[in-house]
PDB file of C-alpha atoms in Angstrom:
ATOM      1  CA  UNK A   1     -58.585  -7.336  83.372  1.00  0.00           C
ATOM      2  CA  UNK A   2     -58.731 -11.135  83.211  1.00  0.00           C
ATOM      3  CA  UNK A   3     -61.509 -13.731  83.377  1.00  0.00           C
ATOM      4  CA  UNK A   4     -61.174 -17.277  84.669  1.00  0.00           C
ATOM      5  CA  UNK A   5     -63.424 -19.017  82.149  1.00  0.00           C
ATOM      6  CA  UNK A   6     -63.552 -22.342  84.021  1.00  0.00           C
ATOM      7  CA  UNK A   7     -63.175 -23.118  87.720  1.00  0.00           C
ATOM      8  CA  UNK A   8     -64.893 -25.122  90.451  1.00  0.00           C
ATOM      9  CA  UNK A   9     -65.163 -22.646  93.307  1.00  0.00           C
ATOM     10  CA  UNK A  10     -67.850 -24.766  94.959  1.00  0.00           C
ATOM     11  CA  UNK A  11     -65.423 -27.645  95.589  1.00  0.00           C
ATOM     12  CA  UNK A  12     -64.463 -28.188  99.269  1.00  0.00           C
ATOM     13  CA  UNK A  13     -60.822 -27.148  98.747  1.00  0.00           C
ATOM     14  CA  UNK A  14     -61.997 -23.686  97.660  1.00  0.00           C
ATOM     15  CA  UNK A  15     -65.410 -22.843  99.094  1.00  0.00           C
ATOM     16  CA  UNK A  16     -64.122 -22.827 102.660  1.00  0.00           C
ATOM     17  CA  UNK A  17     -61.910 -19.871 101.668  1.00  0.00           C
ATOM     18  CA  UNK A  18     -64.506 -18.100  99.524  1.00  0.00           C
ATOM     19  CA  UNK A  19     -63.901 -14.539 100.719  1.00  0.00           C
ATOM     20  CA  UNK A  20     -60.108 -14.818 100.534  1.00  0.00           C
ATOM     21  CA  UNK A  21     -60.219 -16.319  97.045  1.00  0.00           C
ATOM     22  CA  UNK A  22     -62.331 -13.472  95.700  1.00  0.00           C
ATOM     23  CA  UNK A  23     -59.995 -10.960  97.326  1.00  0.00           C
ATOM     24  CA  UNK A  24     -56.979 -12.597  95.649  1.00  0.00           C
ATOM     25  CA  UNK A  25     -58.804 -12.525  92.329  1.00  0.00           C
ATOM     26  CA  UNK A  26     -59.233  -8.774  92.642  1.00  0.00           C
ATOM     27  CA  UNK A  27     -55.597  -8.280  93.651  1.00  0.00           C
ATOM     28  CA  UNK A  28     -54.484 -10.084  90.470  1.00  0.00           C
ATOM     29  CA  UNK A  29     -56.842  -8.260  88.109  1.00  0.00           C
ATOM     30  CA  UNK A  30     -59.173 -11.241  87.675  1.00  0.00           C
ATOM     31  CA  UNK A  31     -62.527  -9.529  87.475  1.00  0.00           C
ATOM     32  CA  UNK A  32     -64.873 -12.451  86.728  1.00  0.00           C
ATOM     33  CA  UNK A  33     -65.027 -16.245  86.905  1.00  0.00           C
ATOM     34  CA  UNK A  34     -67.304 -18.987  85.615  1.00  0.00           C
ATOM     35  CA  UNK A  35     -68.043 -21.658  88.219  1.00  0.00           C
ATOM     36  CA  UNK A  36     -68.716 -24.847  86.281  1.00  0.00           C
ATOM     37  CA  UNK A  37     -71.122 -27.569  87.409  1.00  0.00           C
ATOM     38  CA  UNK A  38     -70.141 -31.242  87.382  1.00  0.00           C
ATOM     39  CA  UNK A  39     -73.336 -32.902  88.680  1.00  0.00           C
ATOM     40  CA  UNK A  40     -76.862 -31.953  89.637  1.00  0.00           C
ATOM     41  CA  UNK A  41     -76.439 -33.045  93.257  1.00  0.00           C
ATOM     42  CA  UNK A  42     -74.009 -30.171  93.894  1.00  0.00           C
ATOM     43  CA  UNK A  43     -75.575 -27.617  91.573  1.00  0.00           C
ATOM     44  CA  UNK A  44     -77.084 -25.625  94.444  1.00  0.00           C
ATOM     45  CA  UNK A  45     -73.579 -24.702  95.585  1.00  0.00           C
ATOM     46  CA  UNK A  46     -72.629 -23.496  92.106  1.00  0.00           C
ATOM     47  CA  UNK A  47     -75.790 -21.422  91.760  1.00  0.00           C
ATOM     48  CA  UNK A  48     -75.414 -20.090  95.306  1.00  0.00           C
ATOM     49  CA  UNK A  49     -71.950 -18.731  94.564  1.00  0.00           C
ATOM     50  CA  UNK A  50     -73.210 -16.973  91.455  1.00  0.00           C
ATOM     51  CA  UNK A  51     -76.129 -15.508  93.359  1.00  0.00           C
ATOM     52  CA  UNK A  52     -73.869 -14.165  96.123  1.00  0.00           C
ATOM     53  CA  UNK A  53     -71.361 -12.487  93.797  1.00  0.00           C
ATOM     54  CA  UNK A  54     -72.122 -10.298  90.781  1.00  0.00           C
ATOM     55  CA  UNK A  55     -68.815 -11.262  89.140  1.00  0.00           C
ATOM     56  CA  UNK A  56     -69.329 -15.043  89.366  1.00  0.00           C
ATOM     57  CA  UNK A  57     -71.353 -16.916  86.747  1.00  0.00           C
ATOM     58  CA  UNK A  58     -72.601 -20.504  86.686  1.00  0.00           C
ATOM     59  CA  UNK A  59     -73.158 -23.403  84.320  1.00  0.00           C
ATOM     60  CA  UNK A  60     -75.488 -26.424  84.433  1.00  0.00           C
ATOM     61  CA  UNK A  61     -74.374 -29.927  83.509  1.00  0.00           C
ATOM     62  CA  UNK A  62     -73.054 -33.360  84.451  1.00  0.00           C
ATOM     63  CA  UNK A  63     -69.386 -34.203  83.926  1.00  0.00           C
ATOM     64  CA  UNK A  64     -68.699 -37.280  81.755  1.00  0.00           C
ATOM     65  CA  UNK A  65     -66.702 -38.917  84.561  1.00  0.00           C
ATOM     66  CA  UNK A  66     -69.700 -39.031  86.909  1.00  0.00           C
ATOM     67  CA  UNK A  67     -71.406 -42.391  86.450  1.00  0.00           C
ATOM     68  CA  UNK A  68     -73.506 -42.842  89.591  1.00  0.00           C
ATOM     69  CA  UNK A  69     -75.423 -39.578  89.744  1.00  0.00           C
ATOM     70  CA  UNK A  70     -78.694 -37.907  88.854  1.00  0.00           C
ATOM     71  CA  UNK A  71     -79.005 -38.212  85.068  1.00  0.00           C
ATOM     72  CA  UNK A  72     -80.644 -35.171  83.453  1.00  0.00           C
ATOM     73  CA  UNK A  73     -82.841 -35.170  80.407  1.00  0.00           C
ATOM     74  CA  UNK A  74     -83.108 -32.208  78.060  1.00  0.00           C
ATOM     75  CA  UNK A  75     -86.176 -30.804  79.814  1.00  0.00           C
ATOM     76  CA  UNK A  76     -84.438 -30.826  83.196  1.00  0.00           C
ATOM     77  CA  UNK A  77     -81.350 -29.086  81.813  1.00  0.00           C
ATOM     78  CA  UNK A  78     -83.509 -26.432  80.187  1.00  0.00           C
ATOM     79  CA  UNK A  79     -85.370 -25.831  83.444  1.00  0.00           C
ATOM     80  CA  UNK A  80     -82.124 -25.374  85.353  1.00  0.00           C
ATOM     81  CA  UNK A  81     -80.496 -23.287  82.618  1.00  0.00           C
ATOM     82  CA  UNK A  82     -83.288 -20.721  82.864  1.00  0.00           C
ATOM     83  CA  UNK A  83     -81.674 -19.261  85.999  1.00  0.00           C
ATOM     84  CA  UNK A  84     -80.404 -15.750  85.141  1.00  0.00           C
ATOM     85  CA  UNK A  85     -76.854 -16.427  86.393  1.00  0.00           C
ATOM     86  CA  UNK A  86     -76.483 -19.614  84.317  1.00  0.00           C
ATOM     87  CA  UNK A  87     -74.547 -18.743  81.163  1.00  0.00           C
ATOM     88  CA  UNK A  88     -73.575 -22.173  79.777  1.00  0.00           C
ATOM     89  CA  UNK A  89     -74.392 -25.881  79.533  1.00  0.00           C
ATOM     90  CA  UNK A  90     -71.746 -28.252  80.860  1.00  0.00           C
ATOM     91  CA  UNK A  91     -69.252 -29.433  81.739  1.00  0.00           C
ATOM     92  CA  UNK A  92     -70.101 -32.156  79.278  1.00  0.00           C
ATOM     93  CA  UNK A  93     -68.309 -34.276  76.713  1.00  0.00           C
ATOM     94  CA  UNK A  94     -66.498 -37.607  76.659  1.00  0.00           C
ATOM     95  CA  UNK A  95     -63.746 -39.084  78.825  1.00  0.00           C
ATOM     96  CA  UNK A  96     -62.320 -42.452  77.846  1.00  0.00           C
ATOM     97  CA  UNK A  97     -59.333 -42.168  80.182  1.00  0.00           C
ATOM     98  CA  UNK A  98     -61.376 -43.295  83.175  1.00  0.00           C
ATOM     99  CA  UNK A  99     -64.023 -45.103  81.115  1.00  0.00           C
ATOM    100  CA  UNK A 100     -61.950 -47.113  78.662  1.00  0.00           C
ATOM    101  CA  UNK A 101     -64.931 -49.173  77.563  1.00  0.00           C
ATOM    102  CA  UNK A 102     -66.273 -46.026  75.863  1.00  0.00           C
ATOM    103  CA  UNK A 103     -69.719 -46.387  77.440  1.00  0.00           C
ATOM    104  CA  UNK A 104     -72.767 -45.549  75.383  1.00  0.00           C
ATOM    105  CA  UNK A 105     -74.351 -43.794  78.379  1.00  0.00           C
ATOM    106  CA  UNK A 106     -71.587 -41.215  78.201  1.00  0.00           C
ATOM    107  CA  UNK A 107     -72.278 -40.515  74.549  1.00  0.00           C
ATOM    108  CA  UNK A 108     -76.029 -40.337  75.194  1.00  0.00           C
ATOM    109  CA  UNK A 109     -75.446 -37.805  77.989  1.00  0.00           C
ATOM    110  CA  UNK A 110     -73.288 -35.682  75.713  1.00  0.00           C
ATOM    111  CA  UNK A 111     -76.011 -35.655  73.063  1.00  0.00           C
ATOM    112  CA  UNK A 112     -78.547 -34.562  75.690  1.00  0.00           C
ATOM    113  CA  UNK A 113     -76.376 -31.624  76.714  1.00  0.00           C
ATOM    114  CA  UNK A 114     -75.825 -30.538  73.113  1.00  0.00           C
ATOM    115  CA  UNK A 115     -79.558 -30.602  72.450  1.00  0.00           C
ATOM    116  CA  UNK A 116     -80.262 -28.585  75.603  1.00  0.00           C
ATOM    117  CA  UNK A 117     -77.650 -25.977  74.649  1.00  0.00           C
ATOM    118  CA  UNK A 118     -79.186 -25.571  71.209  1.00  0.00           C
ATOM    119  CA  UNK A 119     -82.666 -25.266  72.697  1.00  0.00           C
ATOM    120  CA  UNK A 120     -81.782 -22.616  75.282  1.00  0.00           C
ATOM    121  CA  UNK A 121     -79.250 -20.686  73.230  1.00  0.00           C
ATOM    122  CA  UNK A 122     -76.448 -21.024  75.769  1.00  0.00           C
ATOM    123  CA  UNK A 123     -72.995 -22.338  74.768  1.00  0.00           C
ATOM    124  CA  UNK A 124     -71.424 -25.673  75.634  1.00  0.00           C
ATOM    125  CA  UNK A 125     -68.435 -26.298  77.889  1.00  0.00           C
ATOM    126  CA  UNK A 126     -66.832 -29.426  76.441  1.00  0.00           C
ATOM    127  CA  UNK A 127     -64.441 -31.821  78.153  1.00  0.00           C
ATOM    128  CA  UNK A 128     -62.593 -34.373  76.046  1.00  0.00           C
ATOM    129  CA  UNK A 129     -59.938 -36.807  77.198  1.00  0.00           C
ATOM    130  CA  UNK A 130     -58.660 -39.745  75.134  1.00  0.00           C
ATOM    131  CA  UNK A 131     -61.824 -39.297  73.072  1.00  0.00           C
ATOM    132  CA  UNK A 132     -61.205 -36.509  70.567  1.00  0.00           C
ATOM    133  CA  UNK A 133     -62.431 -38.394  67.490  1.00  0.00           C
ATOM    134  CA  UNK A 134     -65.736 -39.386  69.083  1.00  0.00           C
ATOM    135  CA  UNK A 135     -66.155 -35.959  70.688  1.00  0.00           C
ATOM    136  CA  UNK A 136     -65.841 -34.220  67.333  1.00  0.00           C
ATOM    137  CA  UNK A 137     -68.024 -36.834  65.627  1.00  0.00           C
ATOM    138  CA  UNK A 138     -70.889 -36.297  68.080  1.00  0.00           C
ATOM    139  CA  UNK A 139     -70.458 -32.527  67.861  1.00  0.00           C
ATOM    140  CA  UNK A 140     -70.927 -32.785  64.107  1.00  0.00           C
ATOM    141  CA  UNK A 141     -73.801 -35.264  64.264  1.00  0.00           C
ATOM    142  CA  UNK A 142     -75.691 -33.102  66.766  1.00  0.00           C
ATOM    143  CA  UNK A 143     -74.818 -29.782  65.046  1.00  0.00           C
ATOM    144  CA  UNK A 144     -73.174 -28.488  68.207  1.00  0.00           C
ATOM    145  CA  UNK A 145     -71.943 -25.470  66.274  1.00  0.00           C
ATOM    146  CA  UNK A 146     -75.480 -24.090  66.424  1.00  0.00           C
ATOM    147  CA  UNK A 147     -74.979 -23.613  70.166  1.00  0.00           C
ATOM    148  CA  UNK A 148     -71.260 -22.862  70.054  1.00  0.00           C
ATOM    149  CA  UNK A 149     -69.029 -23.195  73.045  1.00  0.00           C
ATOM    150  CA  UNK A 150     -65.532 -23.918  74.248  1.00  0.00           C
ATOM    151  CA  UNK A 151     -63.157 -26.867  74.297  1.00  0.00           C
ATOM    152  CA  UNK A 152     -62.060 -26.441  77.892  1.00  0.00           C
ATOM    153  CA  UNK A 153     -58.630 -27.305  79.326  1.00  0.00           C
ATOM    154  CA  UNK A 154     -57.406 -28.059  75.825  1.00  0.00           C
ATOM    155  CA  UNK A 155     -54.609 -30.643  75.610  1.00  0.00           C
ATOM    156  CA  UNK A 156     -55.207 -32.105  72.148  1.00  0.00           C
ATOM    157  CA  UNK A 157     -53.345 -31.652  68.881  1.00  0.00           C
ATOM    158  CA  UNK A 158     -53.385 -28.734  66.483  1.00  0.00           C
ATOM    159  CA  UNK A 159     -55.509 -30.869  64.121  1.00  0.00           C
ATOM    160  CA  UNK A 160     -58.181 -31.340  66.800  1.00  0.00           C
ATOM    161  CA  UNK A 161     -58.089 -27.618  67.570  1.00  0.00           C
ATOM    162  CA  UNK A 162     -58.509 -26.822  63.886  1.00  0.00           C
ATOM    163  CA  UNK A 163     -61.578 -29.068  63.615  1.00  0.00           C
ATOM    164  CA  UNK A 164     -63.122 -27.531  66.735  1.00  0.00           C
ATOM    165  CA  UNK A 165     -62.455 -24.050  65.391  1.00  0.00           C
ATOM    166  CA  UNK A 166     -64.103 -25.043  62.122  1.00  0.00           C
ATOM    167  CA  UNK A 167     -67.217 -25.913  64.144  1.00  0.00           C
ATOM    168  CA  UNK A 168     -67.179 -22.409  65.628  1.00  0.00           C
ATOM    169  CA  UNK A 169     -65.771 -23.331  69.030  1.00  0.00           C
ATOM    170  CA  UNK A 170     -63.324 -21.453  71.234  1.00  0.00           C
ATOM    171  CA  UNK A 171     -60.173 -23.041  72.683  1.00  0.00           C
ATOM    172  CA  UNK A 172     -59.334 -22.578  76.360  1.00  0.00           C
ATOM    173  CA  UNK A 173     -55.912 -23.159  77.901  1.00  0.00           C
ATOM    174  CA  UNK A 174     -55.283 -24.085  81.534  1.00  0.00           C
ATOM    175  CA  UNK A 175     -52.141 -24.159  83.671  1.00  0.00           C
ATOM    176  CA  UNK A 176     -50.908 -27.134  81.653  1.00  0.00           C
ATOM    177  CA  UNK A 177     -49.740 -24.674  78.976  1.00  0.00           C
ATOM    178  CA  UNK A 178     -47.127 -23.418  81.458  1.00  0.00           C
ATOM    179  CA  UNK A 179     -45.631 -26.861  82.167  1.00  0.00           C
ATOM    180  CA  UNK A 180     -42.090 -27.486  80.938  1.00  0.00           C
ATOM    181  CA  UNK A 181     -43.180 -30.593  79.015  1.00  0.00           C
ATOM    182  CA  UNK A 182     -46.059 -28.837  77.183  1.00  0.00           C
ATOM    183  CA  UNK A 183     -44.235 -27.382  74.173  1.00  0.00           C
ATOM    184  CA  UNK A 184     -46.608 -29.047  71.721  1.00  0.00           C
ATOM    185  CA  UNK A 185     -49.529 -27.417  73.545  1.00  0.00           C
ATOM    186  CA  UNK A 186     -47.795 -24.049  73.326  1.00  0.00           C
ATOM    187  CA  UNK A 187     -47.611 -24.633  69.581  1.00  0.00           C
ATOM    188  CA  UNK A 188     -51.402 -24.943  69.596  1.00  0.00           C
ATOM    189  CA  UNK A 189     -51.648 -21.744  71.658  1.00  0.00           C
ATOM    190  CA  UNK A 190     -49.675 -19.970  68.934  1.00  0.00           C
ATOM    191  CA  UNK A 191     -51.986 -21.379  66.278  1.00  0.00           C
ATOM    192  CA  UNK A 192     -55.382 -20.446  67.788  1.00  0.00           C
ATOM    193  CA  UNK A 193     -56.700 -17.111  66.432  1.00  0.00           C
ATOM    194  CA  UNK A 194     -56.788 -14.291  68.954  1.00  0.00           C
ATOM    195  CA  UNK A 195     -60.574 -14.025  68.684  1.00  0.00           C
ATOM    196  CA  UNK A 196     -61.091 -17.685  69.717  1.00  0.00           C
ATOM    197  CA  UNK A 197     -58.749 -17.804  72.694  1.00  0.00           C
ATOM    198  CA  UNK A 198     -59.732 -18.273  76.356  1.00  0.00           C
ATOM    199  CA  UNK A 199     -57.815 -18.908  79.578  1.00  0.00           C
ATOM    200  CA  UNK A 200     -58.891 -20.819  82.680  1.00  0.00           C
ATOM    201  CA  UNK A 201     -57.625 -22.415  85.859  1.00  0.00           C
ATOM    202  CA  UNK A 202     -59.866 -25.492  86.249  1.00  0.00           C
ATOM    203  CA  UNK A 203     -59.282 -24.784  89.947  1.00  0.00           C
ATOM    204  CA  UNK A 204     -58.690 -26.515  92.288  1.00  0.00           C
ATOM    205  CA  UNK A 205     -56.785 -28.617  89.731  1.00  0.00           C
ATOM    206  CA  UNK A 206     -53.804 -28.004  87.420  1.00  0.00           C
ATOM    207  CA  UNK A 207     -52.144 -25.034  89.087  1.00  0.00           C
ATOM    208  CA  UNK A 208     -49.769 -23.275  86.690  1.00  0.00           C
ATOM    209  CA  UNK A 209     -46.074 -22.703  87.186  1.00  0.00           C
ATOM    210  CA  UNK A 210     -44.892 -21.433  89.712  1.00  0.00           C
ATOM    211  CA  UNK A 211     -47.672 -23.012  91.817  1.00  0.00           C
ATOM    212  CA  UNK A 212     -47.674 -26.441  90.176  1.00  0.00           C
ATOM    213  CA  UNK A 213     -48.669 -29.160  92.645  1.00  0.00           C
ATOM    214  CA  UNK A 214     -50.557 -26.762  94.894  1.00  0.00           C
ATOM    215  CA  UNK A 215     -54.273 -26.085  95.128  1.00  0.00           C
ATOM    216  CA  UNK A 216     -55.238 -23.929  92.168  1.00  0.00           C
ATOM    217  CA  UNK A 217     -57.424 -20.803  92.412  1.00  0.00           C
ATOM    218  CA  UNK A 218     -58.885 -18.234  90.005  1.00  0.00           C
ATOM    219  CA  UNK A 219     -56.223 -15.633  90.846  1.00  0.00           C
ATOM    220  CA  UNK A 220     -53.667 -17.888  89.160  1.00  0.00           C
ATOM    221  CA  UNK A 221     -55.281 -17.471  85.740  1.00  0.00           C
ATOM    222  CA  UNK A 222     -52.906 -14.535  85.398  1.00  0.00           C
ATOM    223  CA  UNK A 223     -50.026 -17.011  85.182  1.00  0.00           C
ATOM    224  CA  UNK A 224     -51.881 -19.034  82.538  1.00  0.00           C
ATOM    225  CA  UNK A 225     -52.350 -15.866  80.493  1.00  0.00           C
ATOM    226  CA  UNK A 226     -48.668 -15.008  80.912  1.00  0.00           C
ATOM    227  CA  UNK A 227     -47.648 -18.441  79.611  1.00  0.00           C
ATOM    228  CA  UNK A 228     -49.954 -18.058  76.605  1.00  0.00           C
ATOM    229  CA  UNK A 229     -48.637 -14.546  75.971  1.00  0.00           C
ATOM    230  CA  UNK A 230     -45.034 -15.743  76.084  1.00  0.00           C
ATOM    231  CA  UNK A 231     -45.810 -18.596  73.687  1.00  0.00           C
ATOM    232  CA  UNK A 232     -47.497 -16.195  71.257  1.00  0.00           C
ATOM    233  CA  UNK A 233     -44.844 -13.480  71.536  1.00  0.00           C
ATOM    234  CA  UNK A 234     -47.420 -11.037  72.872  1.00  0.00           C
ATOM    235  CA  UNK A 235     -47.810  -8.973  76.016  1.00  0.00           C
ATOM    236  CA  UNK A 236     -49.938 -10.056  78.939  1.00  0.00           C
ATOM    237  CA  UNK A 237     -52.166  -7.054  78.270  1.00  0.00           C
ATOM    238  CA  UNK A 238     -52.874  -8.183  74.706  1.00  0.00           C
ATOM    239  CA  UNK A 239     -53.851 -11.693  75.834  1.00  0.00           C
ATOM    240  CA  UNK A 240     -55.855 -10.372  78.789  1.00  0.00           C
ATOM    241  CA  UNK A 241     -57.806  -7.986  76.573  1.00  0.00           C
ATOM    242  CA  UNK A 242     -58.488 -10.640  73.936  1.00  0.00           C
ATOM    243  CA  UNK A 243     -59.542 -13.410  76.318  1.00  0.00           C
ATOM    244  CA  UNK A 244     -61.780 -11.100  78.347  1.00  0.00           C
ATOM    245  CA  UNK A 245     -63.457  -9.819  75.203  1.00  0.00           C
ATOM    246  CA  UNK A 246     -63.859 -13.377  73.944  1.00  0.00           C
ATOM    247  CA  UNK A 247     -65.412 -14.538  77.214  1.00  0.00           C
ATOM    248  CA  UNK A 248     -68.211 -12.000  77.063  1.00  0.00           C
ATOM    249  CA  UNK A 249     -68.650 -12.590  73.340  1.00  0.00           C
ATOM    250  CA  UNK A 250     -69.129 -16.337  73.846  1.00  0.00           C
ATOM    251  CA  UNK A 251     -71.078 -16.263  77.105  1.00  0.00           C
ATOM    252  CA  UNK A 252     -73.572 -13.675  75.958  1.00  0.00           C
ATOM    253  CA  UNK A 253     -75.787 -14.112  79.011  1.00  0.00           C
ATOM    254  CA  UNK A 254     -72.924 -12.967  81.274  1.00  0.00           C
ATOM    255  CA  UNK A 255     -73.023  -9.314  82.164  1.00  0.00           C
ATOM    256  CA  UNK A 256     -69.782  -7.595  83.201  1.00  0.00           C
ATOM    257  CA  UNK A 257     -70.188  -6.011  86.654  1.00  0.00           C
TER     258      UNK A 257
END
């Protein structure tokens, strides 16, 4: 039993093969997936997937990369998060890779998401790229630990992981952990406590070995879990059990089908 804690099944590369993707999930023991929103304009597709399938959950949020889009305030996020299949707020955070000027609008948006998560009692899905110091600073300033959440697709240092863990957050690993060049990330995977560990695909991106370079899908989270298990010197079953248990512990509004 495995859970893909972060994917984008509503994206064009995946939604056109919806039935086949869910069948492959089942064949690989992937029982549930969280379809993560990136902007309000496409939220209906995310919610629709969750409504059609008992084993798919949804989030509500606007990705930090999206500049020209509908900008939510806290009230709007709370309204949308009231849907029974919505289990998280995000994907939110900071991304200075594409926005090197470190725009204040991005930080303001992150604060809005943190406040909404605290108000509705649903955890945060946090994206950080080239912005770890500011991400952690805003998390502290806004008391993000009161909502809790996950640092998704983690690629930062052990020190960043330790600070996020200290704030009560979970750490999620994607297919990057299986890449030959990712030994330092595997060191972080060894460091994260078993009760704070999650796995994801971030599909359609970042397919793990042996599918690197191809379109990713939730079924491939098995290979992410295998890479984490190998790094930790554990069996796939141990990692699968822990990450599944952790998923339903963190996303308390998700109900296993």
